[in-house]
Amino acid sequence: MALSDRIVVPAQALARTKALNRFRIGDKVFQRLTRAAAIGVLLLLSGVIVSLISGSLPAFRTFGLSFLFSQRWNPVTEIFGALPAIYGTVLTSFIAMLIAVPVGLLIAFFLTELCPQWLRRPIGIAIELLAGIPSIIYGIWGLFVFAPFLQATLQPFLINTLGNVPGIAPLFAGPPYGIGLLTSGLILAIMVLPFVTSITRDVFEAVPAVLKEAAYGLGCTTWEVVRNVVMPYARVGIIGGVMLALGRALGETMAVTFVIGNAHRISPSILAPGTTISATIANEFTEAVGDLYTSALIALGLILFVITFIVLACARYMLMRIERRIG
Amino acid sequence: MKAMPDNTLAARYSARRRRNGVATILAYGATAFGLGWLVLILGALLWKGFSGLSIAVFTEMTPPPGSAGGLLNPIAGSLMLTVVAVLIGTPIGILAGTYMAEYGRYDRLSSVVRFINDILLSAPSIVVGLFIYEIMVAPMGHFSGWAGGVALSVLVIPVVVRTTEDMLTLVPNALREAATSIGLPRALSITHICYRAARAGMVTGVLLAVARISGETAPLLFTSLNNQFWSTNFNAPISSLPVVIFQFALSPYKDWQALAWTGALIITMAVLALSITARALVPSGKQS
């Protein structure tokens, strides 16, 4: 008995050390693994940047900086300039924000102050479902339903009214094509509306109730509370949300590709067909023959990535600031 | 405040009320406007897509123009691409999220990764397509299902990282302390205690990621390309529902356009079902 005790105890101790070691090693391995995955996310982004830069080198080597400012896009003679695509991207996003920001703010106002409690969640979810609809659905709907509708109604109206106003007439010149820059901008507006709404609603809700109650106590109307208390308090968050939505609008591909018309030119009229960076890539990349053509398209992708990166980084920075203030 | 004549006060008061009334009406109008689009888009989808819905859609291949057919190969292709993307993206996403919430909650690496991940979350998906083209399609010399799956997994990762981190942060520290106090090593306490507590939220993250990628077209256009025929070979171009919709909708053929609408209806219903399920899974807490 005594003998077996003497033998068993070291064996147990040995097993215990072994188990402990296994735990320790397992722990280390798991920690390294998670750390590697986290670093992998960083590598992913740097990989995107590096591959885009290396892919676009031939284009920039051939055209230099004039690639950014040239209006010509001719695959046959292999002369490429990015300006029409950049112009289309910026203009369509601008139209989208012009509509989506005020409407989104008003919906947030409705959801936080006016809406009865029981309706808040359903309406909030419905608005977010809009965000869940894939962009290709907006595209097909835009091409077959929305564009013909605009061609028959809004566009002739704009041409007949604003098209005669001196000064802004060139903006609304030309025949109503249906598709074009304005249509793309409007579809983008519908697409980014849920982003603006849900973020502004969140920052509106984060405004301390005491502030609002104090304002109501002074006799402010609902609108005055929102205008003078809620919006100033939530300003940074609103700007962050708007920039986030802008980032989406700038990079949106499929919805725009269907209705933009894919015309590489800058025309003063917003009713005319144009192109955007993403639409150009989507339409032409698989058909691009020759290294220079491919490289020019990748260079367009690089420009798009740099623009959206800056916009999104600003947005995240602002949203982080407001989170820190709340938290 | 200075005393004011009664009529000016009354005028000011009614002006303020009027302004409030206008703002209220505008807010109601804006909400109706926002919801109106949802109704219009879903209505058009049902109207145009439902008539084409039949058994043939799920049993027959994509037709050449002018003849009848279905969407079997793109549906199967989309499912396979999604599975590959989730299988690649989810483990990486969960591990990275775990590091940020558990091991490195307060270190510098985590905050940098969080920032970068948030940017990846809304980066243009077409750029992801270009990236995968550069690193996979161009070196391999041909389009392939693998490239498409990897491209989609790049979109899965940020969504999963974000939800995993958020959900693990919500797990009470008392659970971790209890696990440590009975001698559980950190790795086991994370995999056996924290993951279990955060499971519903993490599953939601994966569902949201699937919802996000199932309609993605742009990153597939020049990675997995398209295939007119039945194919399960991931080394070759593979068909997918969004790319087929894109191609068919822009074609001049009426039957192709009708099939595109039907495909659009199928995708939308799948995405909406996924996102509603995901929402139902999260009990009552906020989700990003």
Coordinates of C-alpha atoms in Angstrom, one line a residue:
Chain A
M1 CA 0.0 0.0 0.0
A2 CA 2.7 2.4 1.1
L3 CA 4.7 1.4 -1.9
S4 CA 2.0 2.1 -4.4
D5 CA 1.3 5.4 -2.7
R6 CA 4.9 6.4 -3.3
I7 CA 4.6 5.5 -7.0
V8 CA 1.2 7.0 -7.6
V9 CA 1.9 10.4 -6.2
P10 CA 4.7 11.4 -8.6
A11 CA 2.7 10.0 -11.5
Q12 CA -0.2 12.3 -10.5
A13 CA 2.0 15.2 -10.1
L14 CA 3.5 14.4 -13.5
A15 CA 0.1 14.2 -15.1
R16 CA -0.8 17.5 -13.4
T17 CA 2.3 19.2 -14.7
K18 CA 1.6 17.8 -18.1
A19 CA -2.0 19.0 -18.1
L20 CA -0.9 22.4 -16.9
N21 CA 1.7 22.6 -19.6
R22 CA -0.8 21.6 -22.2
F23 CA -3.1 24.4 -20.9
R24 CA -0.3 26.9 -21.0
I25 CA 0.7 26.0 -24.5
G26 CA -3.0 25.9 -25.6
D27 CA -3.5 29.3 -24.1
K28 CA -0.5 30.7 -25.8
V29 CA -1.4 29.2 -29.2
F30 CA -5.0 30.5 -28.9
Q31 CA -3.8 34.0 -28.0
R32 CA -1.3 34.0 -30.9
L33 CA -4.0 32.8 -33.3
T34 CA -6.4 35.5 -32.4
R35 CA -3.7 38.1 -32.5
A36 CA -2.7 36.9 -36.0
A37 CA -6.3 37.2 -37.1
A38 CA -6.5 40.7 -35.8
I39 CA -3.3 41.6 -37.6
G40 CA -4.7 39.8 -40.7
V41 CA -7.4 42.4 -40.8
L42 CA -4.8 45.1 -41.0
L43 CA -2.9 43.2 -43.7
L44 CA -6.1 42.9 -45.7
L45 CA -6.4 46.7 -46.0
S46 CA -2.7 47.1 -46.7
G47 CA -3.0 44.3 -49.3
V48 CA -5.9 46.2 -51.0
I49 CA -3.8 49.4 -51.1
V50 CA -0.6 47.7 -52.3
S51 CA -2.3 45.7 -55.0
L52 CA -4.2 48.7 -56.3
I53 CA -1.1 50.8 -56.4
S54 CA 1.0 48.2 -58.2
G55 CA -1.9 47.5 -60.6
S56 CA -2.3 51.2 -61.5
L57 CA 1.4 51.9 -61.9
P58 CA 1.5 51.4 -65.7
A59 CA -1.4 53.9 -66.2
F60 CA 0.2 56.5 -64.0
R61 CA 3.6 55.9 -65.6
T62 CA 2.1 56.5 -69.0
F63 CA -0.2 59.4 -68.3
G64 CA 1.3 60.9 -65.2
L65 CA -0.9 63.2 -63.2
S66 CA -2.8 64.2 -66.3
F67 CA -4.7 61.0 -65.9
L68 CA -6.6 62.7 -63.1
F69 CA -7.5 65.8 -65.2
S70 CA -7.9 64.5 -68.7
Q71 CA -11.4 64.2 -70.1
R72 CA -10.5 61.7 -72.9
W73 CA -11.3 58.1 -72.5
N74 CA -10.6 56.2 -75.7
P75 CA -9.9 52.4 -75.4
V76 CA -9.1 52.2 -79.1
T77 CA -6.3 54.7 -79.1
E78 CA -5.5 53.8 -75.5
I79 CA -5.8 57.3 -74.1
F80 CA -7.4 57.4 -70.7
G81 CA -8.4 60.2 -68.4
A82 CA -10.4 59.9 -65.2
L83 CA -12.0 63.3 -65.0
P84 CA -15.5 62.4 -66.4
A85 CA -15.7 59.4 -64.0
I86 CA -14.6 61.4 -61.0
Y87 CA -17.0 64.2 -61.9
G88 CA -19.9 61.7 -62.3
T89 CA -19.1 60.0 -59.0
V90 CA -19.0 63.3 -57.1
L91 CA -22.0 64.8 -58.7
T92 CA -24.3 61.8 -58.2
S93 CA -23.2 61.5 -54.6
F94 CA -23.8 65.2 -54.1
I95 CA -27.4 64.9 -55.5
A96 CA -27.9 61.9 -53.2
M97 CA -26.8 63.7 -50.1
L98 CA -28.8 66.8 -51.0
I99 CA -32.0 64.8 -50.7
A100 CA -31.1 62.1 -48.2
V101 CA -29.7 64.3 -45.5
P102 CA -32.7 66.5 -44.9
V103 CA -35.1 63.6 -45.3
G104 CA -33.1 61.4 -43.0
L105 CA -32.9 64.1 -40.4
L106 CA -36.6 64.6 -40.5
I107 CA -37.3 60.9 -40.2
A108 CA -35.0 60.7 -37.2
F109 CA -36.9 63.7 -35.7
F110 CA -40.1 61.8 -36.3
L111 CA -38.8 58.6 -34.8
T112 CA -37.4 60.1 -31.7
E113 CA -39.9 62.8 -30.8
L114 CA -43.2 62.4 -32.7
C115 CA -43.8 58.7 -33.3
P116 CA -45.9 56.8 -30.8
Q117 CA -43.8 54.3 -28.8
W118 CA -45.4 51.2 -30.3
L119 CA -44.7 52.3 -33.8
R120 CA -41.1 53.2 -33.4
R121 CA -39.6 49.7 -33.7
P122 CA -41.6 48.6 -36.8
I123 CA -40.9 51.8 -38.6
G124 CA -37.2 51.7 -37.6
I125 CA -37.0 48.1 -38.9
A126 CA -38.8 49.0 -42.1
I127 CA -36.3 51.8 -42.8
E128 CA -33.4 49.5 -42.1
L129 CA -34.9 46.9 -44.4
L130 CA -34.4 49.5 -47.2
A131 CA -30.7 49.3 -46.3
G132 CA -30.7 45.5 -46.5
I133 CA -32.1 45.4 -50.1
P134 CA -29.1 44.5 -52.3
S135 CA -27.9 47.2 -54.6
I136 CA -28.6 45.2 -57.8
I137 CA -32.3 45.3 -56.9
Y138 CA -32.2 49.1 -56.9
G139 CA -30.4 48.8 -60.2
I140 CA -33.0 46.6 -61.9
W141 CA -35.9 48.6 -60.4
G142 CA -34.2 51.9 -61.4
L143 CA -33.8 50.7 -65.0
F144 CA -37.2 49.2 -65.6
V145 CA -39.5 51.2 -63.3
F146 CA -37.9 54.4 -62.0
A147 CA -36.1 55.7 -65.1
P148 CA -39.1 55.4 -67.4
F149 CA -41.2 57.1 -64.7
L150 CA -38.8 60.0 -64.5
Q151 CA -38.6 60.2 -68.2
A152 CA -42.3 60.7 -68.4
T153 CA -42.8 63.0 -65.4
L154 CA -40.1 64.7 -63.5
Q155 CA -37.6 65.2 -66.3
P156 CA -40.0 67.0 -68.8
F157 CA -41.2 69.0 -65.9
L158 CA -37.7 70.1 -65.0
I159 CA -36.9 70.9 -68.6
N160 CA -40.0 73.0 -69.0
T161 CA -39.7 74.9 -65.8
L162 CA -36.1 75.2 -64.5
G163 CA -34.8 74.7 -68.0
N164 CA -36.1 78.2 -68.9
V165 CA -34.7 80.0 -65.9
P166 CA -31.7 82.0 -66.9
G167 CA -28.5 81.0 -65.2
I168 CA -29.4 77.4 -64.3
A169 CA -30.9 76.5 -67.7
P170 CA -27.9 74.5 -68.9
L171 CA -28.2 72.2 -65.9
F172 CA -31.5 71.0 -67.2
A173 CA -30.9 71.1 -70.9
G174 CA -31.3 68.3 -73.4
P175 CA -33.9 65.6 -74.0
P176 CA -35.3 63.5 -71.1
Y177 CA -33.3 60.3 -71.5
G178 CA -34.7 58.7 -68.3
I179 CA -31.3 57.3 -67.4
G180 CA -28.5 59.7 -66.5
L181 CA -26.8 61.6 -63.7
L182 CA -30.0 62.8 -62.0
T183 CA -31.6 59.4 -62.0
S184 CA -28.5 57.9 -60.5
G185 CA -28.3 60.5 -57.8
L186 CA -32.0 59.9 -56.9
I187 CA -31.5 56.2 -56.6
L188 CA -28.4 56.7 -54.5
A189 CA -30.5 59.0 -52.3
I190 CA -33.0 56.2 -51.7
M191 CA -30.1 53.8 -51.0
V192 CA -28.3 55.9 -48.4
L193 CA -31.4 57.3 -46.7
P194 CA -31.5 54.4 -44.2
F195 CA -27.9 55.0 -43.3
V196 CA -28.4 58.6 -42.5
T197 CA -31.7 57.8 -40.7
S198 CA -30.4 55.1 -38.4
I199 CA -27.2 56.9 -37.4
T200 CA -28.9 60.2 -36.8
R201 CA -31.7 58.4 -34.8
D202 CA -29.0 56.8 -32.7
V203 CA -27.3 60.1 -31.9
F204 CA -30.6 61.8 -31.3
E205 CA -31.5 59.2 -28.8
A206 CA -28.2 59.6 -27.1
V207 CA -29.0 63.2 -26.2
P208 CA -29.5 63.3 -22.4
A209 CA -33.2 63.5 -21.5
V210 CA -32.6 66.2 -18.9
L211 CA -31.5 68.6 -21.6
K212 CA -34.6 68.1 -23.6
E213 CA -36.9 68.2 -20.6
A214 CA -35.3 71.5 -19.5
A215 CA -36.0 73.0 -22.9
Y216 CA -39.6 71.7 -22.9
G217 CA -39.9 73.1 -19.3
L218 CA -39.0 76.5 -20.7
G219 CA -41.9 76.2 -23.1
C220 CA -40.1 75.2 -26.3
T221 CA -42.1 73.6 -29.1
T222 CA -41.0 70.1 -30.2
W223 CA -39.3 71.5 -33.3
E224 CA -37.5 74.1 -31.2
V225 CA -36.2 71.4 -28.9
V226 CA -34.9 69.4 -31.9
R227 CA -33.5 72.4 -33.7
N228 CA -31.9 74.2 -30.8
V229 CA -31.0 71.4 -28.3
V230 CA -30.9 68.0 -29.9
M231 CA -29.2 69.0 -33.2
P232 CA -26.4 71.1 -31.7
Y233 CA -25.7 68.4 -29.1
A234 CA -25.6 65.7 -31.7
R235 CA -23.8 67.7 -34.4
V236 CA -20.6 65.7 -34.5
G237 CA -22.5 62.5 -34.7
I238 CA -24.8 63.8 -37.5
I239 CA -21.8 64.8 -39.6
G240 CA -20.2 61.4 -39.0
G241 CA -23.3 59.7 -40.1
V242 CA -23.6 61.9 -43.2
M243 CA -20.0 61.2 -44.2
L244 CA -20.6 57.4 -43.6
A245 CA -23.5 57.6 -46.0
L246 CA -21.4 59.7 -48.4
G247 CA -18.8 57.0 -48.4
R248 CA -21.5 54.5 -49.4
A249 CA -22.8 56.7 -52.1
L250 CA -19.4 57.3 -53.6
G251 CA -18.5 53.6 -53.8
E252 CA -21.9 52.2 -54.8
T253 CA -21.7 50.2 -58.0
M254 CA -24.6 48.2 -59.2
A255 CA -27.5 50.6 -58.6
V256 CA -25.6 53.3 -60.6
T257 CA -24.3 51.0 -63.4
F258 CA -27.8 50.3 -64.5
V259 CA -29.0 53.8 -64.9
I260 CA -26.0 56.0 -65.5
G261 CA -25.7 55.5 -69.2
N262 CA -22.0 55.0 -69.3
A263 CA -21.0 58.0 -71.3
H264 CA -17.4 59.3 -70.8
R265 CA -18.0 63.0 -71.1
I266 CA -18.7 65.9 -68.8
S267 CA -21.9 67.6 -69.8
P268 CA -23.3 70.6 -67.9
S269 CA -26.8 69.0 -67.9
I270 CA -27.6 66.8 -64.9
L271 CA -30.2 65.0 -67.1
A272 CA -27.5 63.8 -69.5
P273 CA -26.0 60.3 -69.3
G274 CA -22.6 60.2 -67.6
T275 CA -20.5 57.7 -65.8
T276 CA -19.0 57.1 -62.4
I277 CA -15.8 55.4 -61.3
S278 CA -17.5 52.2 -60.1
A279 CA -19.8 52.0 -63.1
T280 CA -16.9 52.3 -65.5
I281 CA -15.0 49.5 -63.8
A282 CA -18.1 47.3 -63.6
N283 CA -19.0 47.9 -67.3
E284 CA -15.6 47.7 -68.9
F285 CA -13.2 45.6 -66.7
T286 CA -14.0 42.2 -68.2
E287 CA -13.9 43.6 -71.7
A288 CA -10.7 45.5 -71.2
V289 CA -8.1 44.2 -73.6
G290 CA -4.5 45.3 -73.2
D291 CA -2.5 45.9 -70.0
L292 CA -2.9 49.7 -70.2
Y293 CA -6.7 49.6 -70.4
T294 CA -6.8 47.2 -67.4
S295 CA -4.3 49.3 -65.5
A296 CA -6.3 52.5 -66.2
L297 CA -9.4 50.8 -64.7
I298 CA -7.4 49.7 -61.6
A299 CA -6.1 53.3 -61.3
L300 CA -9.7 54.4 -61.3
G301 CA -10.3 51.9 -58.5
L302 CA -7.4 53.3 -56.6
I303 CA -8.8 56.9 -56.9
L304 CA -12.2 55.7 -55.6
F305 CA -10.6 53.8 -52.7
V306 CA -8.5 56.9 -51.7
I307 CA -11.6 59.2 -51.8
T308 CA -13.8 56.8 -49.8
F309 CA -11.0 56.0 -47.4
I310 CA -10.6 59.7 -46.5
V311 CA -14.4 60.2 -46.2
L312 CA -14.9 57.1 -44.1
A313 CA -11.9 57.8 -41.9
C314 CA -13.3 61.2 -41.1
A315 CA -16.7 59.7 -40.5
R316 CA -15.3 57.1 -38.1
Y317 CA -13.2 59.7 -36.3
M318 CA -16.3 61.9 -35.7
L319 CA -18.5 59.0 -34.6
M320 CA -15.7 57.8 -32.2
R321 CA -15.6 61.3 -30.7
I322 CA -19.3 61.3 -30.0
E323 CA -19.2 57.7 -28.6
R324 CA -16.5 58.8 -26.2
R325 CA -18.6 61.7 -25.1
I326 CA -21.6 59.4 -24.5
G327 CA -19.7 56.5 -23.0
Chain B
M1 CA -37.2 90.2 -20.4
K2 CA -38.7 93.4 -21.5
A3 CA -42.5 93.7 -21.3
M4 CA -44.0 93.4 -24.8
P5 CA -47.4 94.4 -26.1
D6 CA -49.8 91.6 -26.0
N7 CA -50.4 91.4 -29.7
T8 CA -46.7 91.0 -30.6
L9 CA -46.4 88.2 -28.1
A10 CA -49.4 86.5 -29.5
A11 CA -48.1 86.9 -33.0
R12 CA -44.7 85.4 -32.0
Y13 CA -46.5 82.6 -30.2
S14 CA -48.6 81.7 -33.2
A15 CA -45.5 82.0 -35.5
R16 CA -43.7 79.5 -33.3
R17 CA -46.6 77.2 -33.3
R18 CA -46.9 77.5 -37.1
R19 CA -43.2 76.7 -37.5
N20 CA -43.6 73.7 -35.3
G21 CA -46.6 72.6 -37.3
V22 CA -44.7 72.8 -40.6
A23 CA -41.8 70.9 -39.2
T24 CA -44.1 68.2 -37.8
I25 CA -45.9 67.8 -41.2
L26 CA -42.5 67.7 -42.9
A27 CA -41.4 64.9 -40.6
Y28 CA -44.5 62.9 -41.2
G29 CA -44.0 63.5 -44.9
A30 CA -40.4 62.4 -44.8
T31 CA -41.3 59.2 -43.0
A32 CA -44.0 58.4 -45.5
F33 CA -41.5 59.2 -48.3
G34 CA -38.9 56.8 -46.9
L35 CA -41.4 54.0 -46.3
G36 CA -43.0 54.7 -49.7
W37 CA -39.9 53.6 -51.5
L38 CA -39.8 50.3 -49.6
V39 CA -43.4 49.6 -50.6
L40 CA -42.8 50.7 -54.2
I41 CA -39.7 48.6 -54.7
L42 CA -41.1 45.5 -53.0
G43 CA -44.3 46.0 -54.9
A44 CA -42.5 46.2 -58.3
L45 CA -40.5 43.1 -57.4
L46 CA -43.5 41.1 -56.5
W47 CA -45.5 42.4 -59.5
K48 CA -42.8 41.6 -62.0
G49 CA -41.0 38.7 -60.4
F50 CA -43.9 36.7 -59.1
S51 CA -45.4 35.8 -62.4
G52 CA -42.2 34.2 -63.5
L53 CA -41.9 32.1 -60.3
S54 CA -42.4 28.4 -61.1
I55 CA -40.9 25.0 -60.4
A56 CA -38.9 25.4 -63.6
V57 CA -37.0 28.3 -62.1
F58 CA -35.5 26.0 -59.5
T59 CA -35.0 22.9 -61.7
E60 CA -33.7 24.2 -65.1
M61 CA -30.5 25.8 -66.2
T62 CA -30.2 29.3 -67.6
P63 CA -31.6 29.3 -71.1
P64 CA -30.1 30.7 -74.3
P65 CA -32.1 33.8 -75.5
G66 CA -35.5 32.9 -76.8
S67 CA -36.1 29.7 -75.0
A68 CA -37.5 28.8 -71.6
G69 CA -35.4 27.9 -68.7
G70 CA -34.7 28.5 -65.1
L71 CA -32.1 29.7 -62.6
L72 CA -30.8 26.4 -61.2
N73 CA -27.1 26.9 -61.9
P74 CA -26.9 30.5 -60.7
I75 CA -28.8 29.6 -57.5
A76 CA -26.5 26.6 -56.8
G77 CA -23.5 28.8 -57.7
S78 CA -24.5 31.5 -55.3
L79 CA -25.1 29.0 -52.5
M80 CA -21.7 27.4 -53.0
L81 CA -19.9 30.8 -53.2
T82 CA -21.7 31.9 -50.0
V83 CA -20.7 28.7 -48.2
V84 CA -17.0 29.1 -49.2
A85 CA -17.0 32.8 -48.2
V86 CA -18.5 32.0 -44.8
L87 CA -16.2 29.1 -44.2
I88 CA -13.2 31.3 -44.9
G89 CA -14.4 34.5 -43.4
T90 CA -16.1 33.4 -40.2
P91 CA -13.1 31.8 -38.4
I92 CA -10.8 34.7 -39.2
G93 CA -13.5 37.2 -38.2
I94 CA -14.3 35.4 -34.9
L95 CA -10.6 35.1 -34.0
A96 CA -9.9 38.7 -34.7
G97 CA -13.0 39.8 -32.8
T98 CA -12.0 37.6 -29.9
Y99 CA -8.5 39.2 -29.7
M100 CA -10.1 42.7 -29.7
A101 CA -12.6 41.9 -27.0
E102 CA -10.6 39.5 -24.8
Y103 CA -6.9 39.6 -25.0
G104 CA -6.3 43.1 -26.2
R105 CA -9.4 45.0 -25.1
Y106 CA -7.4 48.1 -24.2
D107 CA -4.3 47.9 -26.3
R108 CA -3.3 50.0 -29.2
L109 CA -3.5 47.2 -31.8
S110 CA -7.2 46.7 -31.0
S111 CA -8.1 50.3 -31.5
V112 CA -6.2 50.4 -34.8
V113 CA -7.9 47.2 -36.0
R114 CA -11.3 48.5 -34.9
F115 CA -10.7 51.7 -37.0
I116 CA -9.5 49.8 -40.1
N117 CA -12.3 47.2 -39.7
D118 CA -14.9 49.9 -39.7
I119 CA -13.5 51.3 -42.9
L120 CA -13.4 47.8 -44.5
L121 CA -17.0 47.5 -43.4
S122 CA -18.1 50.2 -45.8
A123 CA -15.4 50.1 -48.4
P124 CA -16.6 49.9 -52.0
S125 CA -17.1 46.3 -52.8
I126 CA -16.0 46.8 -56.4
V127 CA -12.5 47.6 -55.1
V128 CA -12.5 44.3 -53.3
G129 CA -13.2 42.7 -56.6
L130 CA -10.2 44.5 -58.2
F131 CA -8.0 43.4 -55.2
I132 CA -8.9 39.7 -55.6
Y133 CA -8.4 40.0 -59.4
E134 CA -4.9 41.4 -58.8
I135 CA -3.9 38.7 -56.3
M136 CA -5.8 35.7 -57.6
V137 CA -7.2 35.9 -61.0
A138 CA -4.3 37.6 -62.7
P139 CA -1.6 35.2 -61.3
M140 CA -3.7 32.1 -61.9
G141 CA -4.5 33.3 -65.4
H142 CA -8.2 32.5 -65.3
F143 CA -11.4 33.5 -63.5
S144 CA -12.5 31.0 -60.8
G145 CA -15.1 30.2 -58.2
W146 CA -12.3 30.3 -55.6
A147 CA -11.6 33.9 -56.4
G148 CA -15.3 34.7 -56.1
G149 CA -15.5 33.0 -52.7
V150 CA -12.4 34.7 -51.4
A151 CA -13.7 38.1 -52.6
L152 CA -17.0 37.6 -50.7
S153 CA -15.1 36.4 -47.6
V154 CA -13.3 39.8 -47.6
L155 CA -16.8 41.3 -47.2
V156 CA -17.7 38.7 -44.5
I157 CA -14.7 39.3 -42.2
P158 CA -15.5 42.9 -41.1
V159 CA -19.1 42.2 -40.3
V160 CA -18.2 39.1 -38.2
V161 CA -15.3 41.0 -36.5
R162 CA -17.6 43.8 -35.5
T163 CA -20.4 41.7 -34.1
T164 CA -18.1 39.2 -32.4
E165 CA -16.3 42.0 -30.6
D166 CA -19.5 43.8 -29.6
M167 CA -21.1 40.6 -28.3
L168 CA -18.1 39.5 -26.4
T169 CA -17.8 42.9 -24.8
L170 CA -21.3 42.5 -23.5
V171 CA -20.4 39.2 -21.6
P172 CA -20.2 40.1 -17.9
N173 CA -16.8 40.0 -16.4
A174 CA -18.1 38.0 -13.5
L175 CA -18.4 35.0 -15.8
R176 CA -14.7 35.3 -16.8
E177 CA -13.6 35.7 -13.2
A178 CA -15.7 32.7 -12.1
A179 CA -14.0 30.6 -14.9
T180 CA -10.6 31.8 -13.8
S181 CA -11.3 31.1 -10.2
I182 CA -11.9 27.4 -10.8
G183 CA -8.6 27.3 -12.7
L184 CA -9.8 27.4 -16.2
P185 CA -7.1 28.7 -18.6
R186 CA -8.0 31.8 -20.6
A187 CA -8.4 30.0 -23.9
L188 CA -10.9 27.6 -22.4
S189 CA -12.8 30.2 -20.6
I190 CA -13.2 32.1 -23.8
T191 CA -14.2 29.1 -25.9
H192 CA -16.4 27.4 -23.3
I193 CA -17.8 30.3 -21.3
C194 CA -17.7 33.6 -23.3
Y195 CA -18.6 32.1 -26.7
R196 CA -21.5 30.3 -25.2
A197 CA -22.8 33.4 -23.6
A198 CA -22.4 35.4 -26.8
R199 CA -23.5 32.7 -29.2
A200 CA -26.8 34.2 -30.3
G201 CA -25.2 37.5 -31.1
M202 CA -22.3 35.9 -33.0
V203 CA -24.7 33.8 -35.0
T204 CA -26.5 37.0 -35.8
G205 CA -23.3 38.4 -37.1
V206 CA -22.8 35.5 -39.5
L207 CA -26.4 35.8 -40.7
L208 CA -26.0 39.5 -41.3
A209 CA -22.8 38.8 -43.2
V210 CA -24.6 36.2 -45.4
A211 CA -27.4 38.7 -46.0
R212 CA -24.8 41.3 -47.0
I213 CA -22.9 39.0 -49.5
S214 CA -25.9 37.2 -51.0
G215 CA -26.8 40.2 -53.1
E216 CA -23.2 41.4 -53.9
T217 CA -22.5 41.6 -57.6
A218 CA -19.6 44.0 -58.0
P219 CA -16.9 41.8 -56.4
L220 CA -18.0 38.8 -58.5
L221 CA -18.0 40.4 -61.9
F222 CA -14.3 39.8 -62.5
T223 CA -13.5 37.1 -60.0
S224 CA -16.0 34.2 -60.5
L225 CA -17.4 35.8 -63.7
N226 CA -20.3 33.7 -65.0
N227 CA -21.1 30.3 -66.4
Q228 CA -24.0 29.4 -68.7
F229 CA -23.9 25.8 -67.6
W230 CA -24.0 23.7 -64.5
S231 CA -20.7 23.6 -62.9
T232 CA -19.4 22.8 -59.5
N233 CA -15.7 23.2 -60.5
F234 CA -14.3 26.0 -58.3
N235 CA -11.3 26.3 -60.6
A236 CA -13.4 27.5 -63.4
P237 CA -15.8 30.4 -63.7
I238 CA -19.0 29.8 -61.8
S239 CA -22.5 31.2 -62.2
S240 CA -24.1 33.3 -59.5
L241 CA -27.5 34.8 -59.1
P242 CA -26.5 38.5 -58.9
V243 CA -24.2 38.4 -62.0
V244 CA -26.9 36.5 -64.0
I245 CA -29.5 39.2 -63.0
F246 CA -27.0 41.9 -64.1
Q247 CA -26.4 40.2 -67.5
F248 CA -30.1 39.3 -68.1
A249 CA -31.6 42.6 -67.1
L250 CA -29.3 44.5 -69.4
S251 CA -30.0 42.1 -72.3
P252 CA -32.5 43.0 -75.0
Y253 CA -34.4 39.7 -74.6
K254 CA -37.8 39.7 -72.9
D255 CA -37.5 36.2 -71.4
W256 CA -34.1 37.0 -70.0
Q257 CA -35.4 40.2 -68.4
A258 CA -38.3 38.3 -66.9
L259 CA -35.9 35.7 -65.4
A260 CA -33.8 38.6 -64.0
W261 CA -36.9 39.9 -62.2
T262 CA -37.6 36.5 -60.8
G263 CA -34.0 36.2 -59.6
A264 CA -34.2 39.6 -58.1
L265 CA -37.3 38.6 -56.2
I266 CA -35.6 35.4 -54.9
I267 CA -32.6 37.3 -53.7
T268 CA -34.6 40.0 -52.0
M269 CA -36.8 37.5 -50.2
A270 CA -33.8 35.5 -49.0
V271 CA -32.0 38.7 -47.8
L272 CA -35.1 40.0 -46.0
A273 CA -35.7 36.6 -44.4
L274 CA -32.1 36.5 -43.2
S275 CA -32.1 40.0 -41.8
I276 CA -35.4 39.5 -40.0
T277 CA -34.2 36.2 -38.5
A278 CA -31.0 37.9 -37.4
R279 CA -33.0 40.7 -35.7
A280 CA -35.2 38.1 -34.0
L281 CA -32.2 36.3 -32.6
V282 CA -30.9 39.3 -30.7
P283 CA -33.1 39.5 -27.6
S284 CA -33.6 43.1 -26.9
G285 CA -30.2 44.7 -26.8
K286 CA -29.0 47.1 -29.3
Q287 CA -27.2 45.9 -32.4
S288 CA -25.1 47.8 -34.8

